[in-house]
PDB file of C-alpha atoms in Angstrom:
ATOM      1  CA  MET A 529      -0.012  -0.001   0.016  1.00 60.00           C
ATOM      2  CA  ILE A 530       2.791   2.344   0.919  1.00 62.00           C
ATOM      3  CA  LYS A 531       4.501   1.574  -2.416  1.00 66.00           C
ATOM      4  CA  ALA A 532       1.303   2.210  -4.369  1.00 67.00           C
ATOM      5  CA  LEU A 533       0.695   5.604  -2.683  1.00 65.00           C
ATOM      6  CA  LEU A 534       4.273   6.735  -3.183  1.00 65.00           C
ATOM      7  CA  ILE A 535       4.055   5.785  -6.877  1.00 72.00           C
ATOM      8  CA  ILE A 536       0.926   7.924  -7.186  1.00 70.00           C
ATOM      9  CA  ARG A 537       2.739  10.879  -5.527  1.00 67.00           C
ATOM     10  CA  LEU A 538       5.729  10.303  -7.861  1.00 70.00           C
ATOM     11  CA  LYS A 539       3.469  10.411 -10.901  1.00 69.00           C
ATOM     12  CA  GLN A 540       1.834  13.643  -9.666  1.00 64.00           C
ATOM     13  CA  PHE A 541       5.279  15.194  -9.180  1.00 64.00           C
ATOM     14  CA  TYR A 542       6.312  13.947 -12.647  1.00 64.00           C
ATOM     15  CA  ARG A 543       3.283  15.596 -14.284  1.00 64.00           C
ATOM     16  CA  GLY A 544       4.157  18.859 -12.556  1.00 59.00           C
ATOM     17  CA  ILE A 545       7.777  18.634 -13.764  1.00 58.00           C
ATOM     18  CA  ILE A 546       6.678  17.925 -17.390  1.00 61.00           C
ATOM     19  CA  GLU A 547       4.521  21.068 -17.410  1.00 59.00           C
ATOM     20  CA  ILE A 548       7.506  23.167 -16.269  1.00 55.00           C
ATOM     21  CA  GLY A 549       9.361  22.741 -19.540  1.00 57.00           C
ATOM     22  CA  LEU A 550      12.891  21.543 -20.288  1.00 55.00           C
ATOM     23  CA  ILE A 551      14.796  24.859 -19.867  1.00 55.00           C
ATOM     24  CA  ARG A 552      13.125  25.689 -16.535  1.00 57.00           C
ATOM     25  CA  MET A 553      13.595  22.075 -15.421  1.00 61.00           C
ATOM     26  CA  ILE A 554      17.328  22.219 -16.071  1.00 63.00           C
ATOM     27  CA  PHE A 555      17.475  25.503 -14.164  1.00 58.00           C
ATOM     28  CA  LEU A 556      15.586  24.005 -11.207  1.00 61.00           C
ATOM     29  CA  ILE A 557      17.839  20.927 -11.153  1.00 65.00           C
ATOM     30  CA  GLY A 558      20.761  23.307 -10.779  1.00 65.00           C
ATOM     31  CA  LEU A 559      18.954  25.182  -8.024  1.00 61.00           C
ATOM     32  CA  ILE A 560      18.194  21.914  -6.198  1.00 65.00           C
ATOM     33  CA  GLY A 561      21.879  20.940  -6.534  1.00 69.00           C
ATOM     34  CA  PHE A 562      23.076  24.230  -5.022  1.00 64.00           C
ATOM     35  CA  LEU A 563      20.429  23.918  -2.271  1.00 66.00           C
ATOM     36  CA  GLY A 564      21.668  20.397  -1.491  1.00 69.00           C
ATOM     37  CA  LEU A 565      25.246  21.599  -1.307  1.00 71.00           C
ATOM     38  CA  PHE A 566      24.214  24.496   0.918  1.00 67.00           C
ATOM     39  CA  LEU A 567      22.306  22.201   3.267  1.00 70.00           C
ATOM     40  CA  TYR A 568      25.216  19.737   3.407  1.00 71.00           C
ATOM     41  CA  THR A 569      27.535  22.547   4.533  1.00 74.00           C
ATOM     42  CA  LYS A 570      25.144  24.135   7.017  1.00 68.00           C
ATOM     43  CA  THR A 571      23.863  20.955   8.710  1.00 72.00           C
ATOM     44  CA  SER A 572      27.384  20.275   9.943  1.00 76.00           C
ATOM     45  CA  ASP A 573      26.767  23.075  12.441  1.00 75.00           C
ATOM     46  CA  LYS A 574      24.697  22.248  15.468  1.00 75.00           C
ATOM     47  CA  SER A 575      22.663  25.442  15.727  1.00 73.00           C
ATOM     48  CA  THR A 576      22.005  25.660  11.965  1.00 73.00           C
ATOM     49  CA  SER A 577      20.902  22.045  11.799  1.00 77.00           C
ATOM     50  CA  GLN A 578      18.373  22.773  14.522  1.00 75.00           C
ATOM     51  CA  LEU A 579      17.011  25.741  12.606  1.00 73.00           C
ATOM     52  CA  VAL A 580      16.758  23.694   9.394  1.00 75.00           C
ATOM     53  CA  SER A 581      14.907  20.956  11.295  1.00 78.00           C
ATOM     54  CA  ILE A 582      12.486  23.411  12.906  1.00 77.00           C
ATOM     55  CA  GLY A 583      11.766  25.071   9.529  1.00 73.00           C
ATOM     56  CA  LEU A 584      11.115  21.776   7.756  1.00 78.00           C
ATOM     57  CA  LEU A 585       9.030  20.405  10.641  1.00 80.00           C
ATOM     58  CA  SER A 586       6.914  23.571  10.597  1.00 75.00           C
ATOM     59  CA  LEU A 587       6.362  23.152   6.892  1.00 75.00           C
ATOM     60  CA  ILE A 588       5.312  19.466   7.282  1.00 81.00           C
ATOM     61  CA  THR A 589       2.991  20.461  10.129  1.00 80.00           C
ATOM     62  CA  VAL A 590       1.246  22.951   7.871  1.00 72.00           C
ATOM     63  CA  ILE A 591       0.980  20.259   5.171  1.00 75.00           C
ATOM     64  CA  GLN A 592      -0.572  17.842   7.687  1.00 79.00           C
ATOM     65  CA  LEU A 593      -3.104  20.393   8.924  1.00 72.00           C
ATOM     66  CA  ARG A 594      -4.133  21.296   5.351  1.00 69.00           C
ATOM     67  CA  ARG A 595      -4.213  17.851   3.722  1.00 73.00           C
ATOM     68  CA  GLY A 596      -7.395  17.361   1.745  1.00 69.00           C
ATOM     69  CA  ASP A 597      -6.916  13.616   1.267  1.00 73.00           C
ATOM     70  CA  LYS A 598      -7.159  12.500   4.898  1.00 74.00           C
ATOM     71  CA  LEU A 599     -10.776  11.302   4.497  1.00 73.00           C
ATOM     72  CA  PHE A 600      -9.821   9.305   1.433  1.00 74.00           C
ATOM     73  CA  LEU A 601      -6.874   7.677   3.225  1.00 75.00           C
ATOM     74  CA  LYS A 602      -8.965   6.918   6.300  1.00 76.00           C
ATOM     75  CA  THR A 603     -11.707   5.205   4.334  1.00 77.00           C
ATOM     76  CA  HIS A 604      -9.434   3.215   2.025  1.00 72.00           C
ATOM     77  CA  PHE A 605      -6.451   2.262   4.237  1.00 71.00           C
ATOM     78  CA  SER A 606      -6.501   0.798   7.739  1.00 73.00           C
ATOM     79  CA  ASN A 607      -2.993   1.970   8.397  1.00 77.00           C
ATOM     80  CA  TYR A 608      -3.317   5.400   6.786  1.00 78.00           C
ATOM     81  CA  LYS A 609      -1.110   7.084   9.393  1.00 81.00           C
ATOM     82  CA  LEU A 610       1.760   4.815   8.406  1.00 81.00           C
ATOM     83  CA  LEU A 611       1.200   5.875   4.836  1.00 80.00           C
ATOM     84  CA  ILE A 612       1.342   9.546   5.803  1.00 83.00           C
ATOM     85  CA  LEU A 613       4.466   8.934   7.858  1.00 83.00           C
ATOM     86  CA  ALA A 614       6.123   7.240   4.808  1.00 82.00           C
ATOM     87  CA  GLU A 615       5.343  10.306   2.725  1.00 81.00           C
ATOM     88  CA  TYR A 616       6.883  12.663   5.277  1.00 84.00           C
ATOM     89  CA  VAL A 617       9.961  10.480   5.642  1.00 83.00           C
ATOM     90  CA  VAL A 618      10.441  10.556   1.867  1.00 81.00           C
ATOM     91  CA  ILE A 619      10.032  14.344   1.839  1.00 79.00           C
ATOM     92  CA  SER A 620      12.555  14.676   4.714  1.00 81.00           C
ATOM     93  CA  PHE A 621      14.888  11.954   3.561  1.00 81.00           C
ATOM     94  CA  SER A 622      17.636  14.189   2.230  1.00 79.00           C
ATOM     95  CA  VAL A 623      17.668  16.377   5.344  1.00 80.00           C
ATOM     96  CA  LEU A 624      17.531  13.343   7.658  1.00 81.00           C
ATOM     97  CA  LEU A 625      20.386  11.754   5.765  1.00 82.00           C
ATOM     98  CA  LEU A 626      22.548  14.899   6.088  1.00 79.00           C
ATOM     99  CA  LEU A 627      21.796  15.103   9.839  1.00 81.00           C
ATOM    100  CA  VAL A 628      22.818  11.465  10.269  1.00 81.00           C
ATOM    101  CA  VAL A 629      25.966  11.969   8.198  1.00 80.00           C
ATOM    102  CA  HIS A 630      26.996  14.877  10.411  1.00 78.00           C
ATOM    103  CA  ARG A 631      26.006  12.910  13.544  1.00 78.00           C
ATOM    104  CA  GLN A 632      23.515  15.513  14.713  1.00 77.00           C
ATOM    105  CA  TRP A 633      21.373  14.227  17.600  1.00 77.00           C
ATOM    106  CA  VAL A 634      18.523  16.433  16.349  1.00 77.00           C
ATOM    107  CA  SER A 635      17.890  13.764  13.658  1.00 76.00           C
ATOM    108  CA  LEU A 636      16.359  11.497  16.276  1.00 82.00           C
ATOM    109  CA  ILE A 637      14.192  14.304  17.637  1.00 83.00           C
ATOM    110  CA  TYR A 638      13.181  15.136  14.047  1.00 81.00           C
ATOM    111  CA  PHE A 639      11.994  11.602  13.400  1.00 80.00           C
ATOM    112  CA  LEU A 640      10.096  11.438  16.731  1.00 84.00           C
ATOM    113  CA  SER A 641       8.447  14.772  15.818  1.00 84.00           C
ATOM    114  CA  LEU A 642       7.236  13.240  12.546  1.00 84.00           C
ATOM    115  CA  LEU A 643       5.597  10.413  14.569  1.00 84.00           C
ATOM    116  CA  LEU A 644       3.675  13.099  16.499  1.00 86.00           C
ATOM    117  CA  ILE A 645       2.774  15.154  13.439  1.00 84.00           C
ATOM    118  CA  VAL A 646       1.011  12.322  11.692  1.00 84.00           C
ATOM    119  CA  HIS A 647      -1.463  12.172  14.585  1.00 80.00           C
ATOM    120  CA  LEU A 648      -2.522  15.792  14.072  1.00 77.00           C
ATOM    121  CA  ASP A 649      -6.054  15.767  12.693  1.00 72.00           C
ATOM    122  CA  LEU A 650      -7.686  19.128  13.104  1.00 63.00           C
ATOM    123  CA  LYS A 651     -11.359  19.008  12.246  1.00 58.00           C
ATOM    124  CA  THR A 652     -12.035  21.910   9.914  1.00 49.00           C
ATOM    125  CA  LYS A 653     -15.630  21.825   8.650  1.00 49.00           C
ATOM    126  CA  TYR A 654     -15.944  25.607   8.270  1.00 45.00           C
ATOM    127  CA  SER A 655     -16.260  25.969   4.525  1.00 47.00           C
ATOM    128  CA  SER A 656     -19.301  28.228   4.934  1.00 51.00           C
ATOM    129  CA  LEU A 657     -18.053  30.162   7.975  1.00 59.00           C
ATOM    130  CA  ASN A 658     -18.302  33.922   7.633  1.00 64.00           C
ATOM    131  CA  THR A 659     -17.034  36.286  10.308  1.00 67.00           C
ATOM    132  CA  LYS A 660     -16.622  40.001  10.797  1.00 69.00           C
ATOM    133  CA  LEU A 661     -12.914  39.495  10.269  1.00 71.00           C
ATOM    134  CA  GLN A 662     -13.561  38.580   6.619  1.00 70.00           C
ATOM    135  CA  LEU A 663     -15.549  41.818   6.122  1.00 74.00           C
ATOM    136  CA  LEU A 664     -12.329  43.717   6.868  1.00 78.00           C
ATOM    137  CA  VAL A 665     -10.647  42.100   3.898  1.00 81.00           C
ATOM    138  CA  PRO A 666     -10.953  44.173   0.687  1.00 81.00           C
ATOM    139  CA  SER A 667     -13.487  42.751  -1.803  1.00 79.00           C
ATOM    140  CA  ASP A 668     -10.821  42.514  -4.512  1.00 81.00           C
ATOM    141  CA  SER A 669      -8.800  40.066  -2.374  1.00 83.00           C
ATOM    142  CA  PHE A 670     -11.065  37.022  -2.668  1.00 83.00           C
ATOM    143  CA  GLU A 671      -8.091  34.730  -2.030  1.00 84.00           C
ATOM    144  CA  TRP A 672      -7.740  36.053   1.493  1.00 85.00           C
ATOM    145  CA  LYS A 673     -11.468  35.916   2.146  1.00 83.00           C
ATOM    146  CA  ALA A 674     -11.616  32.294   1.117  1.00 80.00           C
ATOM    147  CA  GLY A 675      -8.306  31.433   2.862  1.00 81.00           C
ATOM    148  CA  ILE A 676      -9.459  32.974   6.193  1.00 81.00           C
ATOM    149  CA  ARG A 677     -12.803  31.188   5.893  1.00 80.00           C
ATOM    150  CA  LYS A 678     -10.994  27.836   5.642  1.00 78.00           C
ATOM    151  CA  GLN A 679      -8.093  28.437   8.047  1.00 78.00           C
ATOM    152  CA  LEU A 680      -9.454  30.877  10.590  1.00 78.00           C
ATOM    153  CA  PHE A 681      -9.167  28.293  13.367  1.00 78.00           C
ATOM    154  CA  ILE A 682      -5.548  27.734  12.539  1.00 80.00           C
ATOM    155  CA  ILE A 683      -4.415  31.335  11.930  1.00 83.00           C
ATOM    156  CA  VAL A 684      -6.099  32.930  14.935  1.00 85.00           C
ATOM    157  CA  PRO A 685      -4.774  30.457  17.585  1.00 86.00           C
ATOM    158  CA  ILE A 686      -1.240  30.701  16.148  1.00 86.00           C
ATOM    159  CA  TRP A 687      -1.419  34.507  16.256  1.00 88.00           C
ATOM    160  CA  ILE A 688      -2.799  34.604  19.850  1.00 90.00           C
ATOM    161  CA  ILE A 689      -0.322  32.072  21.158  1.00 89.00           C
ATOM    162  CA  SER A 690       2.615  33.875  19.535  1.00 89.00           C
ATOM    163  CA  ALA A 691       1.473  37.230  20.917  1.00 88.00           C
ATOM    164  CA  GLY A 692       1.023  35.778  24.403  1.00 88.00           C
ATOM    165  CA  THR A 693       4.435  34.090  24.355  1.00 88.00           C
ATOM    166  CA  SER A 694       6.351  36.807  22.533  1.00 85.00           C
ATOM    167  CA  PHE A 695       8.750  37.026  25.448  1.00 86.00           C
ATOM    168  CA  PHE A 696      10.256  33.756  24.185  1.00 85.00           C
ATOM    169  CA  ILE A 697      12.754  34.563  21.445  1.00 83.00           C
ATOM    170  CA  GLY A 698      11.624  31.862  19.052  1.00 81.00           C
ATOM    171  CA  SER A 699       7.871  32.396  19.380  1.00 84.00           C
ATOM    172  CA  VAL A 700       7.295  35.238  16.941  1.00 89.00           C
ATOM    173  CA  PRO A 701       9.752  34.082  14.272  1.00 87.00           C
ATOM    174  CA  ILE A 702       8.141  30.598  14.244  1.00 85.00           C
ATOM    175  CA  ALA A 703       4.633  32.145  14.064  1.00 87.00           C
ATOM    176  CA  ILE A 704       5.651  34.408  11.143  1.00 89.00           C
ATOM    177  CA  PHE A 705       7.109  31.388   9.370  1.00 84.00           C
ATOM    178  CA  ILE A 706       3.883  29.365   9.769  1.00 84.00           C
ATOM    179  CA  LEU A 707       1.679  32.273   8.793  1.00 87.00           C
ATOM    180  CA  GLY A 708       3.831  32.964   5.807  1.00 85.00           C
ATOM    181  CA  ILE A 709       3.559  29.350   4.645  1.00 81.00           C
ATOM    182  CA  LEU A 710      -0.177  29.201   5.292  1.00 82.00           C
ATOM    183  CA  THR A 711      -0.876  32.228   3.109  1.00 83.00           C
ATOM    184  CA  PHE A 712       0.862  30.519   0.124  1.00 79.00           C
ATOM    185  CA  SER A 713      -2.117  28.152  -0.065  1.00 77.00           C
ATOM    186  CA  PHE A 714      -4.433  31.087  -0.847  1.00 83.00           C
ATOM    187  CA  TYR A 715      -3.071  31.175  -4.378  1.00 81.00           C
ATOM    188  CA  GLU A 716      -3.146  27.438  -5.200  1.00 78.00           C
ATOM    189  CA  ILE A 717      -6.281  27.291  -7.374  1.00 80.00           C
ATOM    190  CA  GLY A 718      -6.862  29.448 -10.379  1.00 81.00           C
ATOM    191  CA  GLU A 719     -10.004  31.494 -10.156  1.00 84.00           C
ATOM    192  CA  PRO A 720     -12.665  31.573 -12.969  1.00 85.00           C
ATOM    193  CA  TYR A 721     -11.549  33.874 -15.759  1.00 84.00           C
ATOM    194  CA  GLN A 722     -14.697  35.994 -15.215  1.00 86.00           C
ATOM    195  CA  MET A 723     -13.262  37.049 -11.829  1.00 86.00           C
ATOM    196  CA  ILE A 724     -10.133  38.295 -13.560  1.00 87.00           C
ATOM    197  CA  LEU A 725     -12.192  40.191 -16.107  1.00 88.00           C
ATOM    198  CA  SER A 726     -14.252  41.832 -13.323  1.00 85.00           C
ATOM    199  CA  TYR A 727     -11.255  43.909 -12.212  1.00 85.00           C
ATOM    200  CA  GLU A 728     -11.254  45.689 -15.587  1.00 86.00           C
ATOM    201  CA  LEU A 729      -7.457  46.090 -15.369  1.00 88.00           C
ATOM    202  CA  ASN A 730      -4.717  45.244 -17.818  1.00 90.00           C
ATOM    203  CA  ALA A 731      -2.230  42.500 -16.935  1.00 90.00           C
ATOM    204  CA  LYS A 732       0.320  44.790 -15.325  1.00 90.00           C
ATOM    205  CA  GLN A 733      -2.212  46.625 -13.219  1.00 91.00           C
ATOM    206  CA  PHE A 734      -3.828  43.324 -12.192  1.00 91.00           C
ATOM    207  CA  LEU A 735      -0.539  41.834 -10.979  1.00 93.00           C
ATOM    208  CA  PHE A 736       0.397  45.040  -9.191  1.00 94.00           C
ATOM    209  CA  LEU A 737      -2.944  44.963  -7.320  1.00 92.00           C
ATOM    210  CA  LYS A 738      -2.455  41.305  -6.323  1.00 92.00           C
ATOM    211  CA  VAL A 739       1.045  41.991  -5.009  1.00 93.00           C
ATOM    212  CA  LYS A 740      -0.028  45.155  -3.191  1.00 92.00           C
ATOM    213  CA  ARG A 741      -2.932  43.429  -1.442  1.00 91.00           C
ATOM    214  CA  GLN A 742      -0.801  40.477  -0.458  1.00 91.00           C
ATOM    215  CA  ILE A 743       1.831  42.601   1.171  1.00 92.00           C
ATOM    216  CA  GLN A 744      -0.792  44.812   2.846  1.00 92.00           C
ATOM    217  CA  LEU A 745      -2.737  41.923   4.390  1.00 91.00           C
ATOM    218  CA  PHE A 746       0.377  39.948   5.319  1.00 92.00           C
ATOM    219  CA  SER A 747       1.746  43.072   7.015  1.00 93.00           C
ATOM    220  CA  ILE A 748      -1.449  43.538   9.038  1.00 91.00           C
ATOM    221  CA  ILE A 749      -1.180  40.092  10.658  1.00 91.00           C
ATOM    222  CA  THR A 750       2.597  40.098  11.133  1.00 92.00           C
ATOM    223  CA  ILE A 751       3.733  43.638  11.908  1.00 93.00           C
ATOM    224  CA  PRO A 752       2.035  43.624  15.386  1.00 93.00           C
ATOM    225  CA  LEU A 753       3.966  40.386  16.177  1.00 92.00           C
ATOM    226  CA  VAL A 754       7.191  42.040  15.033  1.00 92.00           C
ATOM    227  CA  GLY A 755       6.422  44.967  17.310  1.00 93.00           C
ATOM    228  CA  LEU A 756       5.928  42.623  20.261  1.00 92.00           C
ATOM    229  CA  PHE A 757       9.231  40.904  19.504  1.00 92.00           C
ATOM    230  CA  LEU A 758      11.000  44.279  19.454  1.00 91.00           C
ATOM    231  CA  ILE A 759       9.688  45.112  22.969  1.00 91.00           C
ATOM    232  CA  PHE A 760      11.594  42.181  24.437  1.00 89.00           C
ATOM    233  CA  TYR A 761      14.532  41.776  21.963  1.00 88.00           C
ATOM    234  CA  PHE A 762      15.114  45.116  20.326  1.00 90.00           C
ATOM    235  CA  ASP A 763      18.827  44.351  19.885  1.00 88.00           C
ATOM    236  CA  ARG A 764      17.806  41.495  17.561  1.00 87.00           C
ATOM    237  CA  TRP A 765      15.367  43.448  15.491  1.00 90.00           C
ATOM    238  CA  TYR A 766      16.848  42.118  12.302  1.00 88.00           C
ATOM    239  CA  ILE A 767      15.473  38.574  12.903  1.00 87.00           C
ATOM    240  CA  PRO A 768      11.717  39.257  12.415  1.00 89.00           C
ATOM    241  CA  VAL A 769      12.342  42.121   9.983  1.00 91.00           C
ATOM    242  CA  ALA A 770      14.500  39.974   7.706  1.00 88.00           C
ATOM    243  CA  GLU A 771      11.977  37.135   7.954  1.00 87.00           C
ATOM    244  CA  PHE A 772       9.122  39.462   7.064  1.00 91.00           C
ATOM    245  CA  LEU A 773      10.956  40.855   4.003  1.00 91.00           C
ATOM    246  CA  ILE A 774      11.963  37.408   2.806  1.00 88.00           C
ATOM    247  CA  PHE A 775       8.378  36.222   2.957  1.00 88.00           C
ATOM    248  CA  CYS A 776       7.223  39.300   1.066  1.00 90.00           C
ATOM    249  CA  PHE A 777       9.684  38.414  -1.721  1.00 90.00           C
ATOM    250  CA  ILE A 778       8.487  34.800  -1.705  1.00 88.00           C
ATOM    251  CA  HIS A 779       4.835  35.834  -1.782  1.00 90.00           C
ATOM    252  CA  ILE A 780       5.504  37.947  -4.858  1.00 92.00           C
ATOM    253  CA  TYR A 781       7.242  34.957  -6.399  1.00 90.00           C
ATOM    254  CA  VAL A 782       4.292  32.642  -5.655  1.00 89.00           C
ATOM    255  CA  ILE A 783       1.804  35.076  -7.203  1.00 91.00           C
ATOM    256  CA  MET A 784       3.925  35.272 -10.378  1.00 91.00           C
ATOM    257  CA  THR A 785       4.213  31.541 -10.664  1.00 88.00           C
ATOM    258  CA  LYS A 786       0.413  31.155 -10.218  1.00 89.00           C
ATOM    259  CA  TYR A 787      -0.381  33.479 -13.131  1.00 90.00           C
ATOM    260  CA  ALA A 788       2.545  32.331 -15.230  1.00 88.00           C
ATOM    261  CA  PHE A 789       0.851  28.918 -15.392  1.00 85.00           C
ATOM    262  CA  PHE A 790      -2.699  30.159 -14.801  1.00 85.00           C
ATOM    263  CA  GLU A 791      -5.644  28.067 -16.029  1.00 83.00           C
ATOM    264  CA  PRO A 792      -9.196  28.931 -14.886  1.00 84.00           C
ATOM    265  CA  ASN A 793     -10.625  26.743 -12.077  1.00 82.00           C
ATOM    266  CA  LYS A 794      -7.508  24.508 -11.981  1.00 78.00           C
ATOM    267  CA  LYS A 795      -4.703  23.849  -9.558  1.00 75.00           C
ATOM    268  CA  SER A 796      -1.597  23.930 -11.725  1.00 72.00           C
ATOM    269  CA  PRO A 797       0.876  21.105 -10.822  1.00 69.00           C
ATOM    270  CA  ALA A 798       3.626  23.083 -12.583  1.00 67.00           C
ATOM    271  CA  ALA A 799       2.913  26.220 -10.503  1.00 70.00           C
ATOM    272  CA  GLN A 800       2.867  24.161  -7.322  1.00 69.00           C
ATOM    273  CA  THR A 801       6.102  22.369  -8.097  1.00 69.00           C
ATOM    274  CA  ILE A 802       8.145  25.323  -9.269  1.00 71.00           C
ATOM    275  CA  GLY A 803       6.583  27.524  -6.561  1.00 71.00           C
ATOM    276  CA  GLY A 804       7.405  25.025  -3.820  1.00 69.00           C
ATOM    277  CA  ILE A 805      10.990  24.621  -4.963  1.00 67.00           C
ATOM    278  CA  GLY A 806      11.392  28.403  -5.137  1.00 66.00           C
ATOM    279  CA  VAL A 807       9.946  28.784  -1.649  1.00 68.00           C
ATOM    280  CA  LEU A 808      12.441  26.314  -0.221  1.00 66.00           C
ATOM    281  CA  GLY A 809      15.235  28.106  -1.969  1.00 60.00           C
ATOM    282  CA  GLY A 810      13.990  31.489  -0.820  1.00 61.00           C
ATOM    283  CA  ILE A 811      13.984  30.380   2.802  1.00 65.00           C
ATOM    284  CA  MET A 812      17.748  30.053   2.461  1.00 67.00           C
ATOM    285  CA  PRO A 813      18.887  33.710   2.172  1.00 66.00           C
ATOM    286  CA  VAL A 814      21.728  32.780  -0.103  1.00 67.00           C
ATOM    287  CA  PHE A 815      19.204  31.816  -2.754  1.00 70.00           C
ATOM    288  CA  LEU A 816      17.237  35.075  -2.619  1.00 77.00           C
ATOM    289  CA  PRO A 817      18.942  36.447  -5.778  1.00 80.00           C
ATOM    290  CA  VAL A 818      17.725  33.334  -7.596  1.00 77.00           C
ATOM    291  CA  VAL A 819      14.196  33.966  -6.361  1.00 81.00           C
ATOM    292  CA  TRP A 820      14.410  37.558  -7.580  1.00 85.00           C
ATOM    293  CA  ILE A 821      15.551  36.464 -11.041  1.00 84.00           C
ATOM    294  CA  LEU A 822      12.809  33.851 -11.259  1.00 83.00           C
ATOM    295  CA  THR A 823      10.246  36.384 -10.111  1.00 88.00           C
ATOM    296  CA  VAL A 824      11.133  38.723 -13.016  1.00 90.00           C
ATOM    297  CA  TRP A 825      11.125  35.745 -15.388  1.00 88.00           C
ATOM    298  CA  PHE A 826       7.652  34.596 -14.294  1.00 89.00           C
ATOM    299  CA  TYR A 827       6.398  38.182 -14.233  1.00 92.00           C
ATOM    300  CA  ILE A 828       7.068  38.423 -17.951  1.00 92.00           C
ATOM    301  CA  LYS A 829       5.437  35.022 -18.482  1.00 90.00           C
ATOM    302  CA  SER A 830       2.425  36.104 -16.348  1.00 92.00           C
ATOM    303  CA  ILE A 831       1.938  39.227 -18.464  1.00 93.00           C
ATOM    304  CA  ASN A 832       1.920  37.142 -21.622  1.00 91.00           C
ATOM    305  CA  ASN A 833      -0.436  34.585 -20.148  1.00 90.00           C
ATOM    306  CA  LEU A 834      -2.890  37.120 -18.684  1.00 90.00           C
ATOM    307  CA  ASN A 835      -2.972  39.212 -21.900  1.00 91.00           C
ATOM    308  CA  TYR A 836      -5.072  36.410 -23.370  1.00 88.00           C
ATOM    309  CA  TYR A 837      -7.836  37.458 -20.957  1.00 86.00           C
ATOM    310  CA  LEU A 838      -7.083  41.113 -20.331  1.00 86.00           C
ATOM    311  CA  ASP A 839      -5.844  42.414 -23.670  1.00 82.00           C
ATOM    312  CA  ASP A 840      -8.983  44.537 -24.041  1.00 81.00           C
ATOM    313  CA  TYR A 841      -7.839  46.681 -21.091  1.00 78.00           C
ATOM    314  CA  ASN A 842      -4.392  47.437 -22.562  1.00 79.00           C
ATOM    315  CA  PRO A 843      -3.928  50.972 -23.883  1.00 75.00           C
ATOM    316  CA  GLN A 844      -4.948  51.055 -27.513  1.00 70.00           C
ATOM    317  CA  PRO A 845      -3.034  53.101 -30.071  1.00 64.00           C
ATOM    318  CA  ASP A 846      -4.953  56.004 -31.673  1.00 57.00           C
ATOM    319  CA  ASN A 847      -6.552  55.111 -34.919  1.00 53.00           C
ATOM    320  CA  ILE A 848      -4.635  56.471 -37.869  1.00 47.00           C
ATOM    321  CA  ILE A 849      -6.959  58.215 -40.311  1.00 47.00           C
TER     322      ILE A 849
END
């Protein structure tokens, strides 16, 4: 059963890679190679290996809380938690291997943490939940309205716990990391093309509005946490500020990848794959220049892709009589 499920995941990943294209795939292979070399070097250090482990565990926790296939696994497999654990071990294999190679004791804690994560099963049946909080979100940011509706009972507790424990140095940075990862999911599925047309903007104006709203709304939920961190650790102001800026860059990158591969009413495997790899690279500050370059690249591709729908709103040259 484990083998069959992993084969399905491999085929899904393969379809995403095929949609990326040969040139971008070669580029991403190089990026993954540099990322692997970077991790190999950094995991030899005890403190860095702990940070890498915390970051990856936080990412896997978010995946576990957001999984949409849990009901399917429960009803079709008696040992579904073992299947989920196998997936997470495969995802973490390279990092776990590096930790073992460098004889970092955190590898054992990492594996034990995976055993706990697979038991997380938050019941989220709030697809029709509407709150006053959603009314504060601008109408042109439907991604945030829908995202908050689905993940309100994840986002709010994380924010409250982080604010209440901000006197611990790691509380706010971890919360910003989780909130930053959660908001990526808001842009997974392509909206109906009618919603894009309703803005009555050309491609450049449309992308600018999306980026502006994302940064505005992400700032609203994270800046207060940054302020609380500065109250207790002002001498280390650069930690949450740098994290906030990095996530802003990654959010812009994710938006560009979404519309570079945009198809109405579909979740693009290519956008997910290339977006996920870029996010992992962006989390490592040394790869930020790569994320910037890819952002420009996908911005150009997004403009070309959206012009199919929004060309009527481009400035038209005066008719020559």
